[in-house]
Coordinates of C-alpha atoms in Angstrom, one line a residue:
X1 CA 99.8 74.5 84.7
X2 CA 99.1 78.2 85.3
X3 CA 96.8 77.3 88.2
X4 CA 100.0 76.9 90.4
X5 CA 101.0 80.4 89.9
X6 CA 100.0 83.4 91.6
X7 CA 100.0 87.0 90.5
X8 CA 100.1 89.4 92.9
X9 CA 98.5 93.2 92.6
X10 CA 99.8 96.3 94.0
X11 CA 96.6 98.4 93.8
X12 CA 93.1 96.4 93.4
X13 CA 91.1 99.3 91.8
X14 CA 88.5 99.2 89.2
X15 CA 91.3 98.8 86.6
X16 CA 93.2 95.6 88.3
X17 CA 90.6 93.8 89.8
X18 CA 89.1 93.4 86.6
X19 CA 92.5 92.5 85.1
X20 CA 92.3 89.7 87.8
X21 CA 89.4 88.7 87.5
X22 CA 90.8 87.4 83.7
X23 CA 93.7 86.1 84.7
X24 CA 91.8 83.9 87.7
X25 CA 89.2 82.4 84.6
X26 CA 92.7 81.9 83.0
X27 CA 93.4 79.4 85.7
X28 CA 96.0 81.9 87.8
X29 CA 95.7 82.4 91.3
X30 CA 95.9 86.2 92.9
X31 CA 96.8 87.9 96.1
X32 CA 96.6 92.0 96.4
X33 CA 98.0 94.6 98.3
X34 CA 95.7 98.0 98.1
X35 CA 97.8 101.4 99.3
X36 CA 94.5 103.2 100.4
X37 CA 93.2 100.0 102.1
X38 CA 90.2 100.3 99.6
X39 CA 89.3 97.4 96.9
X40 CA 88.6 93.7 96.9
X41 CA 85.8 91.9 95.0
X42 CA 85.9 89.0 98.3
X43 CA 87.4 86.2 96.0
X44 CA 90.9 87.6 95.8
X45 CA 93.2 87.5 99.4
X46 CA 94.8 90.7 100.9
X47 CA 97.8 90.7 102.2
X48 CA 98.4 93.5 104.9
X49 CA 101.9 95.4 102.6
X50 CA 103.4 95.5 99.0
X51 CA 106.5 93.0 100.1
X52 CA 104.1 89.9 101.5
X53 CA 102.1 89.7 98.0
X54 CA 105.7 90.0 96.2
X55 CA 106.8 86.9 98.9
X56 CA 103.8 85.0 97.7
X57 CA 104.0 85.8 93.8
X58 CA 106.5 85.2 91.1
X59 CA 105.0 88.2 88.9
X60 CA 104.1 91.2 90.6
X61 CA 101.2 93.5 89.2
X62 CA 101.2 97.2 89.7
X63 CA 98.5 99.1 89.3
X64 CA 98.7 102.4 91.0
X65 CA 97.7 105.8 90.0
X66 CA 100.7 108.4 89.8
X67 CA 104.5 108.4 90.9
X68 CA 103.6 109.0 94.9
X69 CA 101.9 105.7 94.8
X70 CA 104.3 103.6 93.0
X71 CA 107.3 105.0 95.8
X72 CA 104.9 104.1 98.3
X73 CA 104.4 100.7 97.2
X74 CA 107.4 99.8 95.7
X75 CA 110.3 101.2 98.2
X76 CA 111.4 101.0 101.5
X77 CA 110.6 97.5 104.3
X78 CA 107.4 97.3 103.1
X79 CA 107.4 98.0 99.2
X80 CA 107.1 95.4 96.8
X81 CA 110.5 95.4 95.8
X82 CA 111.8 94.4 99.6
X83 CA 109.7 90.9 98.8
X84 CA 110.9 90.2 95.2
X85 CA 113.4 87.4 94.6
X86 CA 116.5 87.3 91.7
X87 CA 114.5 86.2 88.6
X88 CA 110.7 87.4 89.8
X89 CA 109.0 89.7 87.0
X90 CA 107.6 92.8 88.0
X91 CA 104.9 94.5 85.4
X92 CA 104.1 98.0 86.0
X93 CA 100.8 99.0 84.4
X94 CA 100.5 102.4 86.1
X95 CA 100.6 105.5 84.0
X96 CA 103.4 107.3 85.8
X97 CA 106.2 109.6 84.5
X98 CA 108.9 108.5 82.2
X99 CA 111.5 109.8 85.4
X100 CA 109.1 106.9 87.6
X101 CA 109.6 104.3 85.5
X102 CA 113.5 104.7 84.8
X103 CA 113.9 104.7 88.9
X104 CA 111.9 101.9 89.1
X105 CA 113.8 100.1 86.5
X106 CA 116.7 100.6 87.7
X107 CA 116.1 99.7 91.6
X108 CA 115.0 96.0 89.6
X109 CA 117.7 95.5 88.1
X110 CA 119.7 95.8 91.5
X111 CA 117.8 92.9 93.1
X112 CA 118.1 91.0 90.0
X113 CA 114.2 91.6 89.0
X114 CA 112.8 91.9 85.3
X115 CA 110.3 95.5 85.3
X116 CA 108.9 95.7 82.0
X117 CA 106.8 99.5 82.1
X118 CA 103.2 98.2 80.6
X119 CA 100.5 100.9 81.0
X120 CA 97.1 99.8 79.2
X121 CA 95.1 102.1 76.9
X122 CA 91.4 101.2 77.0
X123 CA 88.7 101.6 80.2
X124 CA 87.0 99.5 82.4
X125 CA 84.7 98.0 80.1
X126 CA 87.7 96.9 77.8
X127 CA 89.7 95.6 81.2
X128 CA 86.3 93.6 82.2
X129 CA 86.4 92.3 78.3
X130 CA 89.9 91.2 78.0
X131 CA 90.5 93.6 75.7
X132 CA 93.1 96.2 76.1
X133 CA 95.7 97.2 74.8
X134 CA 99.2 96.6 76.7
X135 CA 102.0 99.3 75.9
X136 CA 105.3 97.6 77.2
X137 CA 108.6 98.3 77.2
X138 CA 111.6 96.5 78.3
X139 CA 113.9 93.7 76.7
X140 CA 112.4 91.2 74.2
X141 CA 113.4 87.9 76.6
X142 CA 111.3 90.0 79.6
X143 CA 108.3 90.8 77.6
X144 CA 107.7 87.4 76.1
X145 CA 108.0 85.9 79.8
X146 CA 105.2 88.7 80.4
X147 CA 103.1 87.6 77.1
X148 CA 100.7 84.8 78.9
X149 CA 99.9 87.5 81.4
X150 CA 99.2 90.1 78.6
X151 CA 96.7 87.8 76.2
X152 CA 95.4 87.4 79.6
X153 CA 93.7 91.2 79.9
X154 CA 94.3 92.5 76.7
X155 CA 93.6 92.0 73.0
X156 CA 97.0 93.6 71.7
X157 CA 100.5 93.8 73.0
X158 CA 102.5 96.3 71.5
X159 CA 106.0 96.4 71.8
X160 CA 106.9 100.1 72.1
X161 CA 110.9 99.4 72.6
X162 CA 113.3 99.4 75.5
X163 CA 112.5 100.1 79.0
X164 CA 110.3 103.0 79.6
X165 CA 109.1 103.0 75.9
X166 CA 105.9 101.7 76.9
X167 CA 105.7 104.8 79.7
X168 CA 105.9 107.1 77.1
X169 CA 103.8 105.8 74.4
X170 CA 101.0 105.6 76.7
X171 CA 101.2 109.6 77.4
X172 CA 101.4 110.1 73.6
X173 CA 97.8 108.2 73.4
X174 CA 96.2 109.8 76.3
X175 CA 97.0 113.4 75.2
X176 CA 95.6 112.7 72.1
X177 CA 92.6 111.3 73.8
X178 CA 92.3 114.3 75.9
X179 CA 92.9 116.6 73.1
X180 CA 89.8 115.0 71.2
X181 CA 87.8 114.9 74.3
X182 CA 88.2 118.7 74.8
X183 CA 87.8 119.6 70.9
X184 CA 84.4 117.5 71.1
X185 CA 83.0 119.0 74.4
X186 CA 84.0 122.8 73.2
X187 CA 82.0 122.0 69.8
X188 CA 79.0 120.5 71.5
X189 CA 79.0 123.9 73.5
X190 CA 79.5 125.8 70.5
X191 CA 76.4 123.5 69.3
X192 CA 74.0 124.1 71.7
X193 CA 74.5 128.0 72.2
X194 CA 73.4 128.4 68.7
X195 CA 70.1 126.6 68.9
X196 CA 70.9 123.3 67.7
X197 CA 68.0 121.3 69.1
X198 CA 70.1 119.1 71.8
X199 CA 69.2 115.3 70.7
X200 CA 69.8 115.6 67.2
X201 CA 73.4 117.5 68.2
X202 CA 74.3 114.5 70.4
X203 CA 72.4 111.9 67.6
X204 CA 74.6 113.8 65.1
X205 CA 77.7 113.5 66.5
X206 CA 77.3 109.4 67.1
X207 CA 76.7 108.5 62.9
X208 CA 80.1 110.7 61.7
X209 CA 83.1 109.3 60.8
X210 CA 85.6 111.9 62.5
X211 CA 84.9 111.2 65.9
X212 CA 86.3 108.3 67.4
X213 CA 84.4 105.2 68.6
X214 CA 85.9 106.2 72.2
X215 CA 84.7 109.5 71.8
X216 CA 81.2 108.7 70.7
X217 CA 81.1 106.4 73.7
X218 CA 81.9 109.3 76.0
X219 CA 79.3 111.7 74.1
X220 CA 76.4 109.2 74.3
X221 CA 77.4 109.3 77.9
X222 CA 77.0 112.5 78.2
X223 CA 73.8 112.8 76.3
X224 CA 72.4 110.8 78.8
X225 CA 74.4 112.6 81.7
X226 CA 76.0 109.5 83.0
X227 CA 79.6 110.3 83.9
X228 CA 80.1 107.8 86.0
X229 CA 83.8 107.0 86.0
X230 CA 85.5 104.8 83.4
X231 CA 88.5 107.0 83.8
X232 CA 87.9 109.9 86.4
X233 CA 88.6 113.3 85.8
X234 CA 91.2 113.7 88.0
X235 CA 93.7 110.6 86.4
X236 CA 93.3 112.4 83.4
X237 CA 94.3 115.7 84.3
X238 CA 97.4 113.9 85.9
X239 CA 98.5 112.5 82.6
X240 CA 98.2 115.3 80.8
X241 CA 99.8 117.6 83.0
X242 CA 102.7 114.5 83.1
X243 CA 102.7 115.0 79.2
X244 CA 103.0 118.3 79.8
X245 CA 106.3 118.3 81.6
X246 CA 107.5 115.1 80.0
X247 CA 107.4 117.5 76.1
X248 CA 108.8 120.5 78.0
X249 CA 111.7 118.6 79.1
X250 CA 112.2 117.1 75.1
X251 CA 111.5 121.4 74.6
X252 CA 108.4 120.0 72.5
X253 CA 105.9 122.8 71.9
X254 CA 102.8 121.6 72.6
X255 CA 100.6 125.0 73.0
X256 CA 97.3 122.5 72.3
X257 CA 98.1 120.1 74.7
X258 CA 98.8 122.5 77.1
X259 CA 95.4 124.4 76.8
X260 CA 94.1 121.0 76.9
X261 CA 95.5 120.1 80.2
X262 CA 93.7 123.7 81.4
X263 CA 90.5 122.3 80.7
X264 CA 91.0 119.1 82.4
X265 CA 92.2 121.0 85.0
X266 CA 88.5 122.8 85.0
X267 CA 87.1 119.1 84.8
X268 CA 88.9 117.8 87.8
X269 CA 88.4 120.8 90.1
X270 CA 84.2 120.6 88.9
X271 CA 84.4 116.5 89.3
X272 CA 87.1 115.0 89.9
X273 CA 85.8 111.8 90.8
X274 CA 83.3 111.8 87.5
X275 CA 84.5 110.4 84.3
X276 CA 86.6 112.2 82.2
X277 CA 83.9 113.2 79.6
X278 CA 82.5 115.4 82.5
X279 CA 83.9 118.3 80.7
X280 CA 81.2 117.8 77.8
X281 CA 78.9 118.3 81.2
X282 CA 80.5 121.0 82.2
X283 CA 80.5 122.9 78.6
X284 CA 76.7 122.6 78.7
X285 CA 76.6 123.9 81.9
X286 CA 78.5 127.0 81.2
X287 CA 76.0 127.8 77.9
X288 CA 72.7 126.5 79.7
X289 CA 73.8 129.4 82.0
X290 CA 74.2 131.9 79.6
X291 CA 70.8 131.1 77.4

């Protein structure tokens, strides 16, 4: 019965707490452990470090956002890993560099604990839904041990191949994403400095077939200038500019990616709290200015 087993969270933001909020309906139980002492919805316990929710679970949940966090959490007396038993499962669902997830894989495997690297592609509204999409990488026997968990918050697991497969797959899709983002918010620009009437731009954009049903969430967003975070500006710019080094180190050119990451570098500094689409915002801006 899965209402005997408890999944513990390392991080508790808007991201995992909706995550366990699915799992809970699922019948699980859930403890959490938040780094910046923020988070909680009131029906999940916190624990006061990493190590006592990895004392009380079997599978351990990280949800952090960038390598600092995940060392924090995971190393050291009061990291996750100091908790974890010989045979508990650890599921890393942070988007963190592929150098992160190798570390992190191997300081598992020296206490005898399964890491499968799982980042999720979708937002908060496809976390709240159940229906994201899990990116995981590790050994076939580890992943289908993780699969209840998985059909748990997502709709889709993908199995990108070994360990830290799933860490890298996930940077592929979010510079992509980014790339699309920044292409859409230059051309609505472009748009409204040459005297396209502003509705019937935004309208426009939401009926054609070459923008992405992400994208024309994030543009009827901005029509409305709502960029209240789904995935803030400044998690964003962190995955690209992780991209970034990740292809520099494969010597990838990537000179639109890396313009890309410039631009989401603008978004951040102007926002970095506000959704990601606050770049389309600050396009408009920087025309409105000029007219």
């Amino acid at each position: 019965m899965t209402s005997q087993q408890t999944i513990g969270f390392i991080g508790f933001g808007a991201m995992a707490c909706r995550m366990a909020d699915n799992l809970k309906k699922a019948g699980y139980a859930a403890v959490a452990y938040t780094p910046s002492g923020k988070g909680g919805d009131g029906s999940t316990p916190f624990l006061p470090s990493a190590a006592e929710v990895a004392r009380k679970a079997t599978i351990v949940v990280v949800c952090v956002p960038d390598d600092e966090a995940l060392a924090a959490s995971m190393y050291g007396a009061e990291g996750a890993l100091a908790g974890m038993k010989e045979g508990d499962l650890l599921l890393n669902t942070s988007s963190v560099s592929p150098e992160a997830s190798a570390e992190l894989l191997k300081a598992g495997q020296a206490k005898g604990v399964s890491v499968i690297d799982c980042p999720v592609s979708g937002s908060t509204p496809e976390a709240e839904s159940g229906n994201l999409v899990i990116l995981a990488g590790g050994d076939t026997a580890a992943i289908a041990r993780a699969k209840p968990i998985f059909d748990c918050i997502g709709k889709t697991t993908v199995h990108a191949g070994p360990a830290g497969s799933g860490t890298r797959l996930k940077l592929v899709i979010n510079g992509i994403m980014g790339a699309g983002l920044a292409a859409v918010a230059e051309a609505i620009a472009y748009g409204l400095a040459s005297g396209l009437d502003r509705s019937t731009l935004f309208d426009a954009l939401d009926e054609v077939a070459v923008i992405s049903p992400h994208h024309k969430r994030k543009i009827r967003a901005a029509k409305a200038g709502d960029f209240s975070p789904q995935f803030p500006s400044r998690l964003m710019q962190k995955d690209m500019r992780l991209l970034m080094d990740a292809a520099a180190r494969q010597a990838v050119p990537a000179p639109t990616l890396a313009a890309v990451t410039q631009q989401l570098s603008l978004a951040r500094r102007a926002a970095e709290d506000a959704d990601y689409s606050v770049l389309i915002g600050v396009m408009e801006k920087i025309v409105a200015n000029d007219a």
